Amino acid sequence: DTLEVNHLASTSEVYAFEVDIPISADAGLYDVCYCDDQTVLDSGRGVETDSGGAYRSAATLRFRDADAIDPTTLAAPYARYDCHAQCSRGCVGGDCHCASFDPGAARRPQLCAPAHVCRDACDATAGCGGFSVDPATTTCVLAGAAAAPTYAPGQTAYTQARRGG
C-alpha cells in the first residue's frame, strides 16, 4: 500500500502521515519506504506523475519570469498558491509557504508551493511545458511549452518529456 503525506500537518522539518491500522493486523514491525517527490533527480532522468505525464529534470536551471504562466490564470486548486495572493496579507499553517516572500518586492509570476504542487499545477494547465523549483524559497515558476530554462545555481527545471522521444 502507498501512504500519502498529509501536507497540511507536515512542516519543512517533519512529514506527517495518517495511517489506519486494522484491529486484525498482526502485531510486529513493518517496513516503510519513503520516496521524496521533491528530491532533485540526476539530470536527464524522468519523473512519472500521477496524471501520466513525465518530466526530465535539469539541475542549476530555471525558467525566466518573462516565460512564466501567470499564476492568476490557473485553475482554482492552484491559483491560491500565487505568492502575491497567498502571502501579501500573511498566512499561517502547514499549507503556507511564505517564509521568503517580500511584500515590498515587485510582483513575480511564481507560486509559493512545494515541488509536487508545482508539478500537479503544470499537469493541470493547458500549454504548460515545464516548471522550475527553488527549494531554498519553496517557490516555483510554471512556463509555456516554448520556454527554455537558463542557468540558476540551486534551482532545478523540469521540462515535459515528450512520449516517444
PDB file of N, CA, C and O in Angstrom, residues 122-147:
ATOM      1  N   CYS A 122       1.258  22.220 -13.212  1.00  0.00           N
ATOM      2  CA  CYS A 122       1.679  22.177 -14.614  1.00  0.00           C
ATOM      3  C   CYS A 122       0.881  21.115 -15.364  1.00  0.00           C
ATOM      4  O   CYS A 122       0.415  21.353 -16.479  1.00  0.00           O
ATOM      5  N   ASP A 123       0.695  19.950 -14.750  1.00  0.00           N
ATOM      6  CA  ASP A 123      -0.100  18.883 -15.373  1.00  0.00           C
ATOM      7  C   ASP A 123      -1.508  19.359 -15.699  1.00  0.00           C
ATOM      8  O   ASP A 123      -2.089  18.977 -16.707  1.00  0.00           O
ATOM      9  N   ALA A 124      -2.075  20.204 -14.841  1.00  0.00           N
ATOM     10  CA  ALA A 124      -3.466  20.640 -14.977  1.00  0.00           C
ATOM     11  C   ALA A 124      -3.631  21.893 -15.839  1.00  0.00           C
ATOM     12  O   ALA A 124      -4.755  22.324 -16.091  1.00  0.00           O
ATOM     13  N   THR A 125      -2.525  22.479 -16.300  1.00  0.00           N
ATOM     14  CA  THR A 125      -2.583  23.748 -17.025  1.00  0.00           C
ATOM     15  C   THR A 125      -2.271  23.554 -18.504  1.00  0.00           C
ATOM     16  O   THR A 125      -1.165  23.123 -18.856  1.00  0.00           O
ATOM     17  N   ALA A 126      -3.224  23.883 -19.344  1.00  0.00           N
ATOM     18  CA  ALA A 126      -3.012  23.792 -20.791  1.00  0.00           C
ATOM     19  C   ALA A 126      -1.860  24.701 -21.200  1.00  0.00           C
ATOM     20  O   ALA A 126      -1.762  25.834 -20.734  1.00  0.00           O
ATOM     21  N   GLY A 127      -0.970  24.198 -22.022  1.00  0.00           N
ATOM     22  CA  GLY A 127       0.146  24.994 -22.506  1.00  0.00           C
ATOM     23  C   GLY A 127       1.365  25.006 -21.611  1.00  0.00           C
ATOM     24  O   GLY A 127       2.384  25.593 -21.957  1.00  0.00           O
ATOM     25  N   CYS A 128       1.295  24.363 -20.439  1.00  0.00           N
ATOM     26  CA  CYS A 128       2.455  24.330 -19.544  1.00  0.00           C
ATOM     27  C   CYS A 128       3.450  23.304 -20.074  1.00  0.00           C
ATOM     28  O   CYS A 128       3.113  22.143 -20.279  1.00  0.00           O
ATOM     29  N   GLY A 129       4.677  23.744 -20.301  1.00  0.00           N
ATOM     30  CA  GLY A 129       5.712  22.859 -20.814  1.00  0.00           C
ATOM     31  C   GLY A 129       6.715  22.440 -19.770  1.00  0.00           C
ATOM     32  O   GLY A 129       7.583  21.614 -20.013  1.00  0.00           O
ATOM     33  N   GLY A 130       6.605  23.024 -18.579  1.00  0.00           N
ATOM     34  CA  GLY A 130       7.536  22.669 -17.510  1.00  0.00           C
ATOM     35  C   GLY A 130       7.460  23.661 -16.374  1.00  0.00           C
ATOM     36  O   GLY A 130       6.661  24.602 -16.389  1.00  0.00           O
ATOM     37  N   PHE A 131       8.289  23.453 -15.385  1.00  0.00           N
ATOM     38  CA  PHE A 131       8.326  24.340 -14.220  1.00  0.00           C
ATOM     39  C   PHE A 131       9.712  24.284 -13.622  1.00  0.00           C
ATOM     40  O   PHE A 131      10.461  23.327 -13.826  1.00  0.00           O
ATOM     41  N   SER A 132      10.083  25.332 -12.921  1.00  0.00           N
ATOM     42  CA  SER A 132      11.348  25.325 -12.196  1.00  0.00           C
ATOM     43  C   SER A 132      11.064  25.553 -10.728  1.00  0.00           C
ATOM     44  O   SER A 132      10.110  26.233 -10.354  1.00  0.00           O
ATOM     45  N   VAL A 133      11.907  24.945  -9.892  1.00  0.00           N
ATOM     46  CA  VAL A 133      11.716  24.947  -8.443  1.00  0.00           C
ATOM     47  C   VAL A 133      12.952  25.517  -7.772  1.00  0.00           C
ATOM     48  O   VAL A 133      14.081  25.154  -8.120  1.00  0.00           O
ATOM     49  N   ASP A 134      12.723  26.395  -6.805  1.00  0.00           N
ATOM     50  CA  ASP A 134      13.792  26.891  -5.941  1.00  0.00           C
ATOM     51  C   ASP A 134      13.519  26.329  -4.550  1.00  0.00           C
ATOM     52  O   ASP A 134      12.679  26.856  -3.816  1.00  0.00           O
ATOM     53  N   PRO A 135      14.169  25.226  -4.169  1.00  0.00           N
ATOM     54  CA  PRO A 135      13.872  24.600  -2.879  1.00  0.00           C
ATOM     55  C   PRO A 135      14.227  25.483  -1.676  1.00  0.00           C
ATOM     56  O   PRO A 135      13.640  25.331  -0.614  1.00  0.00           O
ATOM     57  N   ALA A 136      15.152  26.422  -1.847  1.00  0.00           N
ATOM     58  CA  ALA A 136      15.536  27.304  -0.735  1.00  0.00           C
ATOM     59  C   ALA A 136      14.399  28.247  -0.354  1.00  0.00           C
ATOM     60  O   ALA A 136      14.306  28.679   0.792  1.00  0.00           O
ATOM     61  N   THR A 137      13.529  28.579  -1.316  1.00  0.00           N
ATOM     62  CA  THR A 137      12.439  29.518  -1.040  1.00  0.00           C
ATOM     63  C   THR A 137      11.057  28.875  -1.148  1.00  0.00           C
ATOM     64  O   THR A 137      10.051  29.541  -0.917  1.00  0.00           O
ATOM     65  N   THR A 138      10.993  27.593  -1.498  1.00  0.00           N
ATOM     66  CA  THR A 138       9.729  26.873  -1.729  1.00  0.00           C
ATOM     67  C   THR A 138       8.858  27.643  -2.717  1.00  0.00           C
ATOM     68  O   THR A 138       7.684  27.881  -2.489  1.00  0.00           O
ATOM     69  N   THR A 139       9.476  28.040  -3.824  1.00  0.00           N
ATOM     70  CA  THR A 139       8.745  28.723  -4.892  1.00  0.00           C
ATOM     71  C   THR A 139       9.008  28.019  -6.213  1.00  0.00           C
ATOM     72  O   THR A 139       9.980  27.271  -6.355  1.00  0.00           O
ATOM     73  N   CYS A 140       8.117  28.270  -7.168  1.00  0.00           N
ATOM     74  CA  CYS A 140       8.309  27.718  -8.500  1.00  0.00           C
ATOM     75  C   CYS A 140       7.688  28.635  -9.537  1.00  0.00           C
ATOM     76  O   CYS A 140       6.879  29.505  -9.216  1.00  0.00           O
ATOM     77  N   VAL A 141       8.097  28.425 -10.764  1.00  0.00           N
ATOM     78  CA  VAL A 141       7.579  29.168 -11.909  1.00  0.00           C
ATOM     79  C   VAL A 141       7.113  28.144 -12.933  1.00  0.00           C
ATOM     80  O   VAL A 141       7.863  27.223 -13.274  1.00  0.00           O
ATOM     81  N   LEU A 142       5.866  28.267 -13.395  1.00  0.00           N
ATOM     82  CA  LEU A 142       5.363  27.430 -14.488  1.00  0.00           C
ATOM     83  C   LEU A 142       5.683  28.146 -15.793  1.00  0.00           C
ATOM     84  O   LEU A 142       5.551  29.364 -15.875  1.00  0.00           O
ATOM     85  N   ALA A 143       6.098  27.392 -16.804  1.00  0.00           N
ATOM     86  CA  ALA A 143       6.495  28.020 -18.066  1.00  0.00           C
ATOM     87  C   ALA A 143       5.755  27.405 -19.243  1.00  0.00           C
ATOM     88  O   ALA A 143       5.351  26.245 -19.207  1.00  0.00           O
ATOM     89  N   GLY A 144       5.612  28.211 -20.284  1.00  0.00           N
ATOM     90  CA  GLY A 144       4.976  27.757 -21.516  1.00  0.00           C
ATOM     91  C   GLY A 144       5.821  26.712 -22.231  1.00  0.00           C
ATOM     92  O   GLY A 144       7.006  26.546 -21.962  1.00  0.00           O
ATOM     93  N   ALA A 145       5.200  26.013 -23.167  1.00  0.00           N
ATOM     94  CA  ALA A 145       5.858  24.912 -23.865  1.00  0.00           C
ATOM     95  C   ALA A 145       7.086  25.342 -24.649  1.00  0.00           C
ATOM     96  O   ALA A 145       8.016  24.562 -24.821  1.00  0.00           O
ATOM     97  N   ALA A 146       7.140  26.572 -25.133  1.00  0.00           N
ATOM     98  CA  ALA A 146       8.265  27.026 -25.948  1.00  0.00           C
ATOM     99  C   ALA A 146       9.414  27.593 -25.111  1.00  0.00           C
ATOM    100  O   ALA A 146      10.473  27.910 -25.653  1.00  0.00           O
ATOM    101  N   ALA A 147       9.241  27.715 -23.805  1.00  0.00           N
ATOM    102  CA  ALA A 147      10.260  28.330 -22.953  1.00  0.00           C
ATOM    103  C   ALA A 147      11.484  27.430 -22.803  1.00  0.00           C
ATOM    104  O   ALA A 147      11.373  26.208 -22.778  1.00  0.00           O
TER     105      ALA A 147
END
